[in-house]
């Protein structure tokens, strides 16, 4: 089945056209600055290896979708000859609240429930709705499927998802842990389960470490716990997000720095993490690695080292905590930009975990590149299998969409 996967952000729209039978991507691209001056599309036709970029006014997501379809149909850069060849659309949706524990076919009721998730993801939800409405306008009647980043985490028990706050906050406002990156955790956990050859009795820690990072405990193929919380601000240190801090620091900062709720949220979401610990130097781990490799002559050396050390220690703590929560550990998976690429981070996190039976093969670990596919980096003697598995959220969205639409 030909499935168009759409990831609509507030001013961007990414897309990939998949043939789910062969799991090939025909074309992909991104529309940027939607609704802003200078909007542009970059389109890649992967079968012929062609790339085209164009600046074109896009007032809204419907106009962006119509441009995407125009490119897909283009005689030179396209890959289909009629809109009928797009059989379904799969949307990435960041937050489905407690309404969605799996991917669903779009209906009026589904759209109404998605609107109720607005407060959980105020930037993303309106963008997703615009993306969906854009598809409805440009491809009326085409089946659309929503795949939620929160859905995989819906198997958590109340003791894992509830906060020790007045119960009314949960009852009246839905304040609880939802987690995020669920599509990525589900994809890599699924790959790991195939490698382990079973689901029942397995205990896996999946580490999605990128610009945003989250860790999940996956027991018997189901999420038992995850590090992100009510929002993606919780858990480990990230590019610009602080991760877990003492909650008392929030009112303290508001008072000392004279910040509003929006101001303190901005500080914790956009000015913290690697960027904050390095006093504004960089949120990109590659810059931090360079400052570390340069040695003390680099003015950012010490703070870059500190920023990366904080993350390493936090990852180790999560692995230990989740092993305890699952009463053991069979596998650890690393994925996303840093998880797939940073040899030094993986080595530091995996060293001195021998009490858990983790034995990393340093040579194998050093050989991994982003092009590597599902590579084992633990020794044969290791009781815990450690793998680097490139994530592929779009493929999972395409697979879910094809499965749901085939069953209509
Ligand atoms: P993601 O959010 O998954 O795209 O990951 C982004 C993060 O991955 C950034 O901090 C990048 O510095 C990091 N990253 C991407 N490629 C590499 C690489 N080749 N080596 C080290 N880190 C990388």
Coordinates of C-alpha atoms and ligand atoms in Angstrom, one line a residue:
X1 CA 0.0 0.0 0.0
X2 CA 1.2 3.5 -0.8
X3 CA 1.1 5.5 2.4
X4 CA 1.9 9.2 2.8
X5 CA 3.3 9.8 6.3
X6 CA 2.8 13.4 7.5
X7 CA 4.5 15.1 10.5
X8 CA 2.9 18.5 10.9
X9 CA 4.6 21.0 13.2
X10 CA 3.5 24.5 14.0
X11 CA 5.3 26.1 11.0
X12 CA 6.6 23.0 9.2
X13 CA 5.3 19.8 7.5
X14 CA 7.5 16.8 6.9
X15 CA 6.3 14.0 4.6
X16 CA 7.4 10.6 3.3
X17 CA 5.7 8.5 0.7
X18 CA 6.1 4.8 1.5
X19 CA 5.3 1.6 -0.4
X20 CA 4.5 -0.5 2.7
X21 CA 4.7 -3.8 0.8
X22 CA 8.4 -3.3 0.1
X23 CA 8.9 -0.8 2.9
X24 CA 10.6 1.6 0.4
X25 CA 10.4 5.4 0.6
X26 CA 9.7 6.9 -2.9
X27 CA 9.9 10.5 -1.9
X28 CA 10.3 12.7 1.1
X29 CA 10.5 16.4 2.0
X30 CA 9.8 19.3 4.2
X31 CA 7.7 22.5 3.9
X32 CA 9.1 25.1 6.2
X33 CA 8.0 28.6 7.4
X34 CA 4.3 27.8 6.8
X35 CA 2.3 30.9 7.5
X36 CA 5.5 33.0 7.7
X37 CA 7.3 35.0 5.0
X38 CA 9.7 33.0 2.9
X39 CA 8.0 29.6 3.1
X40 CA 9.7 26.9 1.1
X41 CA 9.6 23.3 0.2
X42 CA 12.5 20.8 -0.2
X43 CA 11.5 17.7 -2.0
X44 CA 13.6 14.6 -2.6
X45 CA 12.7 11.9 -5.2
X46 CA 14.6 9.0 -3.8
X47 CA 14.0 6.5 -6.7
X48 CA 15.8 8.8 -9.2
X49 CA 17.9 10.5 -6.5
X50 CA 16.6 14.0 -7.4
X51 CA 16.3 17.0 -5.1
X52 CA 14.4 20.2 -5.7
X53 CA 13.8 23.3 -3.5
X54 CA 11.4 26.1 -4.1
X55 CA 10.3 29.2 -2.2
X56 CA 6.5 29.4 -2.5
X57 CA 3.9 31.2 -0.4
X58 CA 2.2 28.7 1.9
X59 CA -0.4 30.5 4.1
X60 CA -1.5 27.4 6.0
X61 CA -1.0 23.6 6.2
X62 CA -3.7 23.0 3.5
X63 CA -1.6 25.0 1.0
X64 CA 1.5 23.1 2.1
X65 CA -0.3 19.8 1.5
X66 CA -1.4 20.9 -1.9
X67 CA 2.2 21.8 -2.8
X68 CA 3.4 18.3 -1.5
X69 CA 0.8 16.6 -3.7
X70 CA 1.9 18.8 -6.7
X71 CA 5.6 17.7 -6.1
X72 CA 4.6 14.0 -5.8
X73 CA 2.7 14.3 -9.1
X74 CA 5.4 16.4 -10.9
X75 CA 6.6 14.9 -14.2
X76 CA 10.3 15.3 -13.4
X77 CA 10.5 15.2 -9.6
X78 CA 7.3 13.2 -8.8
X79 CA 6.9 9.5 -8.2
X80 CA 3.1 8.9 -8.8
X81 CA 0.9 9.8 -11.8
X82 CA -2.4 10.2 -10.0
X83 CA -3.6 11.1 -6.5
X84 CA -5.4 7.7 -6.4
X85 CA -2.0 6.1 -6.0
X86 CA -1.8 7.6 -2.5
X87 CA -4.0 5.0 -0.7
X88 CA -3.9 6.4 2.8
X89 CA -2.3 9.1 5.0
X90 CA -0.6 8.4 8.4
X91 CA -0.1 11.3 10.8
X92 CA 2.4 11.6 13.6
X93 CA 0.6 13.0 16.7
X94 CA 2.6 14.1 19.7
X95 CA -0.1 13.8 22.4
X96 CA -3.2 11.6 22.6
X97 CA -3.8 12.1 26.3
X98 CA -5.3 9.1 28.0
X99 CA -7.8 8.8 25.0
X100 CA -5.6 6.8 22.7
X101 CA -3.7 3.7 23.6
X102 CA -3.1 2.7 19.9
X103 CA -3.2 4.1 16.4
X104 CA -6.7 4.9 15.1
X105 CA -8.6 5.7 11.9
X106 CA -9.6 9.3 11.8
X107 CA -13.3 9.9 12.5
X108 CA -15.2 12.9 13.8
X109 CA -15.1 11.5 17.3
X110 CA -11.3 10.9 17.1
X111 CA -10.8 14.5 15.9
X112 CA -13.0 15.8 18.8
X113 CA -10.9 13.8 21.3
X114 CA -7.7 15.1 19.7
X115 CA -8.9 18.7 20.2
X116 CA -9.3 17.9 24.0
X117 CA -5.6 17.1 24.1
X118 CA -4.7 20.7 23.3
X119 CA -3.6 21.7 26.8
X120 CA -1.1 18.7 26.9
X121 CA 0.7 19.8 23.8
X122 CA -0.4 23.4 23.0
X123 CA 2.2 23.9 20.3
X124 CA 1.8 20.6 18.5
X125 CA -1.9 19.8 18.7
X126 CA -3.2 22.8 16.6
X127 CA -0.5 22.0 14.1
X128 CA -1.5 18.4 13.8
X129 CA -5.2 19.4 13.4
X130 CA -4.2 21.8 10.6
X131 CA -2.2 19.0 9.0
X132 CA -5.2 16.7 9.2
X133 CA -7.6 19.4 7.9
X134 CA -5.1 20.2 5.1
X135 CA -5.2 16.5 4.0
X136 CA -9.0 16.5 4.2
X137 CA -9.1 19.6 2.0
X138 CA -6.6 18.3 -0.6
X139 CA -7.4 14.6 -0.5
X140 CA -11.1 14.4 0.5
X141 CA -12.2 10.9 1.4
X142 CA -8.7 9.5 1.7
X143 CA -8.4 7.3 4.8
X144 CA -6.3 8.9 7.5
X145 CA -4.7 7.3 10.5
X146 CA -3.4 8.9 13.7
X147 CA -0.3 7.5 15.4
X148 CA 0.3 8.9 18.8
X149 CA 3.7 9.4 20.6
X150 CA 2.0 8.7 23.9
X151 CA 0.1 5.6 22.9
X152 CA 2.8 3.0 23.6
X153 CA 3.1 4.3 27.2
X154 CA -0.5 3.8 28.0
X155 CA 0.3 0.4 29.5
X156 CA 1.9 2.0 32.6
X157 CA 0.2 1.2 35.9
X158 CA -1.2 4.1 38.1
X159 CA 1.8 3.8 40.5
X160 CA 4.1 4.6 37.5
X161 CA 2.0 7.3 35.9
X162 CA 0.6 9.1 39.0
X163 CA 2.3 12.0 40.7
X164 CA 2.0 12.5 44.5
X165 CA 0.0 15.7 44.1
X166 CA -3.6 16.3 45.2
X167 CA -5.7 13.7 43.3
X168 CA -8.0 16.4 42.0
X169 CA -5.2 17.6 39.7
X170 CA -5.4 14.2 38.0
X171 CA -9.2 14.0 38.1
X172 CA -9.9 17.5 36.9
X173 CA -6.9 18.4 34.7
X174 CA -5.4 15.0 33.7
X175 CA -2.1 15.7 35.4
X176 CA -0.2 12.4 35.2
X177 CA 2.8 10.9 33.4
X178 CA 2.1 10.3 29.7
X179 CA 5.6 9.9 28.3
X180 CA 6.7 10.7 24.8
X181 CA 8.7 9.3 21.9
X182 CA 6.4 6.3 22.2
X183 CA 6.6 5.5 18.5
X184 CA 10.4 5.3 18.6
X185 CA 10.4 3.2 21.8
X186 CA 7.9 0.9 20.2
X187 CA 9.9 0.6 17.0
X188 CA 13.2 -0.2 18.7
X189 CA 11.7 -2.4 21.4
X190 CA 9.9 -4.4 18.5
X191 CA 13.2 -4.8 16.7
X192 CA 14.9 -6.0 20.0
X193 CA 12.1 -8.5 20.7
X194 CA 12.6 -10.0 17.2
X195 CA 16.3 -10.4 18.1
X196 CA 15.5 -11.9 21.4
X197 CA 13.0 -14.2 19.7
X198 CA 10.3 -13.8 22.3
X199 CA 8.1 -11.2 24.0
X200 CA 6.9 -12.9 27.3
X201 CA 9.5 -12.8 30.0
X202 CA 11.6 -10.1 28.4
X203 CA 12.9 -7.0 30.2
X204 CA 14.3 -4.2 27.9
X205 CA 15.5 -0.6 28.6
X206 CA 15.2 1.5 25.5
X207 CA 17.3 4.7 25.5
X208 CA 16.2 7.3 22.9
X209 CA 18.9 9.9 23.2
X210 CA 18.7 12.8 20.8
X211 CA 18.0 16.4 21.0
X212 CA 15.0 15.3 23.1
X213 CA 15.8 12.1 25.2
X214 CA 13.7 9.6 27.0
X215 CA 14.2 6.1 28.6
X216 CA 11.6 3.4 28.8
X217 CA 11.3 0.2 30.8
X218 CA 9.6 -2.4 28.5
X219 CA 8.5 -5.6 30.2
X220 CA 6.9 -8.4 28.1
X221 CA 6.7 -5.9 25.2
X222 CA 4.7 -3.4 27.2
X223 CA 5.9 -0.1 28.8
X224 CA 6.2 -0.4 32.5
X225 CA 7.7 3.1 33.0
X226 CA 9.2 6.0 31.1
X227 CA 11.3 9.0 31.9
X228 CA 9.2 11.8 30.3
X229 CA 6.2 12.9 32.2
X230 CA 3.2 15.1 31.9
X231 CA 5.3 16.9 29.3
X232 CA 8.5 16.0 27.4
X233 CA 10.4 18.3 29.9
X234 CA 10.9 15.5 32.4
X235 CA 13.5 12.8 32.6
X236 CA 17.2 13.2 31.6
X237 CA 19.1 16.3 30.5
X238 CA 18.4 17.2 26.8
X239 CA 19.7 19.6 24.2
X240 CA 17.8 22.6 25.7
X241 CA 15.5 20.9 28.3
X242 CA 16.5 20.5 31.9
X243 CA 14.9 17.2 32.6
X244 CA 14.1 16.3 36.2
X245 CA 14.9 19.0 38.8
X246 CA 13.8 19.6 42.3
X247 CA 10.3 21.1 41.8
X248 CA 11.0 23.7 44.5
X249 CA 13.5 25.3 42.1
X250 CA 10.6 26.5 39.9
X251 CA 9.0 29.0 42.3
X252 CA 12.6 29.9 43.5
X253 CA 13.6 30.9 39.9
X254 CA 10.3 32.7 39.4
X255 CA 10.9 34.8 42.5
X256 CA 14.7 35.4 42.0
X257 CA 14.5 36.1 38.3
X258 CA 11.1 37.7 38.3
X259 CA 9.7 35.2 35.8
X260 CA 6.2 34.5 34.7
X261 CA 4.9 30.9 34.3
X262 CA 5.6 31.3 30.5
X263 CA 9.1 32.7 31.3
X264 CA 10.1 29.9 33.6
X265 CA 8.8 27.4 31.2
X266 CA 10.8 29.0 28.4
X267 CA 14.0 28.8 30.6
X268 CA 13.5 25.1 31.4
X269 CA 12.5 24.1 27.8
X270 CA 14.7 26.3 25.7
X271 CA 17.6 27.6 27.7
X272 CA 18.6 24.6 29.8
X273 CA 20.1 21.2 29.2
X274 CA 23.4 21.1 27.2
X275 CA 22.8 24.8 26.2
X276 CA 22.2 25.9 29.8
X277 CA 25.0 24.0 31.4
X278 CA 27.4 25.3 28.8
X279 CA 26.2 28.9 29.5
X280 CA 24.6 29.2 26.1
X281 CA 27.5 27.6 24.1
X282 CA 25.5 24.9 22.3
X283 CA 22.6 22.5 22.5
X284 CA 24.3 20.1 20.0
X285 CA 26.2 17.2 21.4
X286 CA 28.7 17.4 18.5
X287 CA 29.8 20.9 19.6
X288 CA 30.2 19.6 23.2
X289 CA 32.2 16.6 22.1
X290 CA 34.5 18.9 20.1
X291 CA 35.0 21.2 23.1
X292 CA 35.8 18.2 25.2
X293 CA 38.3 16.8 22.6
X294 CA 40.0 20.2 22.2
X295 CA 41.1 20.1 25.9
X296 CA 41.3 22.9 28.4
X297 CA 42.4 25.4 25.8
X298 CA 38.8 25.5 24.6
X299 CA 36.9 28.0 26.8
X300 CA 33.8 25.6 26.8
X301 CA 35.8 22.5 27.7
X302 CA 34.9 22.2 31.4
X303 CA 31.2 23.0 31.1
X304 CA 30.9 20.8 28.0
X305 CA 32.4 17.9 30.0
X306 CA 30.1 18.6 32.9
X307 CA 27.0 18.7 30.6
X308 CA 27.8 15.3 29.1
X309 CA 28.8 13.8 32.5
X310 CA 25.4 14.8 33.9
X311 CA 23.6 12.9 31.1
X312 CA 25.9 9.9 31.4
X313 CA 25.2 9.6 35.2
X314 CA 21.4 10.1 34.7
X315 CA 21.3 7.4 32.0
X316 CA 23.1 5.0 34.3
X317 CA 20.6 5.7 37.1
X318 CA 17.6 5.1 34.9
X319 CA 19.0 1.8 33.7
X320 CA 19.6 0.7 37.3
X321 CA 16.2 1.9 38.4
X322 CA 14.3 0.3 35.5
X323 CA 16.3 -3.0 36.0
X324 CA 15.0 -3.0 39.6
X325 CA 11.5 -2.1 38.5
X326 CA 11.4 -5.0 36.0
X327 CA 13.3 -7.4 38.4
X328 CA 16.1 -7.9 35.9
X329 CA 17.4 -6.9 32.6
X330 CA 17.7 -8.8 29.3
X331 CA 18.6 -6.0 26.9
X332 CA 19.5 -2.3 26.5
X333 CA 18.9 -0.5 23.3
X334 CA 20.4 2.8 22.2
X335 CA 18.8 4.9 19.5
X336 CA 18.3 8.5 18.1
X337 CA 21.0 11.0 17.2
X338 CA 23.3 10.7 20.2
X339 CA 22.3 7.1 21.1
X340 CA 23.2 5.9 17.6
X341 CA 26.3 8.0 17.2
X342 CA 28.1 8.7 20.4
X343 CA 30.6 5.9 21.1
X344 CA 31.9 7.6 24.2
X345 CA 28.6 8.2 25.8
X346 CA 27.5 4.6 25.3
X347 CA 30.8 3.3 26.6
X348 CA 30.6 5.5 29.7
X349 CA 27.0 4.5 30.5
X350 CA 27.7 0.8 30.0
X351 CA 31.0 0.7 32.0
X352 CA 30.7 -0.5 35.6
X353 CA 27.3 -2.1 35.1
X354 CA 28.8 -5.5 35.6
X355 CA 26.7 -6.0 38.7
X356 CA 23.8 -6.2 36.3
X357 CA 25.7 -8.5 33.9
X358 CA 26.4 -5.9 31.3
X359 CA 29.7 -6.5 29.4
X360 CA 30.3 -4.0 26.6
X361 CA 32.5 -4.9 23.6
X362 CA 34.5 -1.7 23.3
X363 CA 35.7 -2.5 19.8
X364 CA 32.3 -3.3 18.4
X365 CA 30.9 -0.2 20.2
X366 CA 33.5 2.0 18.5
X367 CA 32.7 0.7 15.0
X368 CA 29.0 1.8 15.0
X369 CA 28.0 4.4 12.5
X370 CA 24.6 5.9 11.8
X371 CA 24.4 3.6 8.8
X372 CA 24.8 0.5 11.0
X373 CA 21.7 -1.6 11.4
X374 CA 20.7 -3.3 14.7
X375 CA 24.2 -4.0 15.9
X376 CA 25.1 -5.8 19.0
X377 CA 27.8 -4.1 21.1
X378 CA 27.8 -6.4 24.1
X379 CA 30.2 -9.4 24.3
X380 CA 28.9 -13.0 24.0
X381 CA 29.5 -13.4 27.7
X382 CA 27.3 -10.4 28.6
X383 CA 24.1 -11.5 30.4
X384 CA 22.4 -8.4 29.0
X385 CA 22.3 -7.9 25.2
X386 CA 23.2 -4.3 24.3
X387 CA 22.2 -3.1 20.8
X388 CA 22.3 0.1 18.8
X389 CA 19.1 0.1 16.7
X390 CA 18.4 3.1 14.4
X391 CA 14.9 4.3 15.1
X392 CA 12.4 4.7 12.2
X393 CA 9.2 6.3 13.5
X394 CA 7.9 7.0 10.0
X395 CA 8.1 3.4 9.0
X396 CA 6.1 2.4 12.0
X397 CA 3.5 5.1 11.2
X398 CA 3.3 3.7 7.6
X399 CA 2.9 0.1 8.9
X400 CA 0.2 1.0 11.4
X401 CA -1.6 3.0 8.7
X402 CA -1.5 0.2 6.2
X403 CA -2.7 -2.3 8.8
X404 CA -5.6 -0.2 9.9
X405 CA -6.7 0.8 6.4
X406 CA -6.4 -2.8 5.1
X407 CA -8.8 -3.9 7.8
X408 CA -11.6 -1.4 7.0
Ligands
LIG1 P1 18.0 13.7 17.0 O1 17.1 14.5 17.9 O2 17.7 12.2 17.2 O3 18.1 14.1 15.6 O4 19.5 13.9 17.6 C1 20.1 15.1 17.6 C2 21.4 15.0 18.4 O5 22.2 13.9 17.9 C3 22.3 16.2 18.4 O6 22.7 16.5 19.8 C4 23.4 15.8 17.6 O7 24.6 16.4 18.0 C5 23.5 14.3 17.8 N1 24.2 13.7 16.6 C6 23.8 13.6 15.4 N2 24.7 13.0 14.6 C7 25.8 12.8 15.4 C8 27.1 12.2 15.2 N3 27.5 11.8 14.0 N4 27.9 12.1 16.3 C9 27.5 12.5 17.5 N5 26.3 13.1 17.8 C10 25.4 13.2 16.7

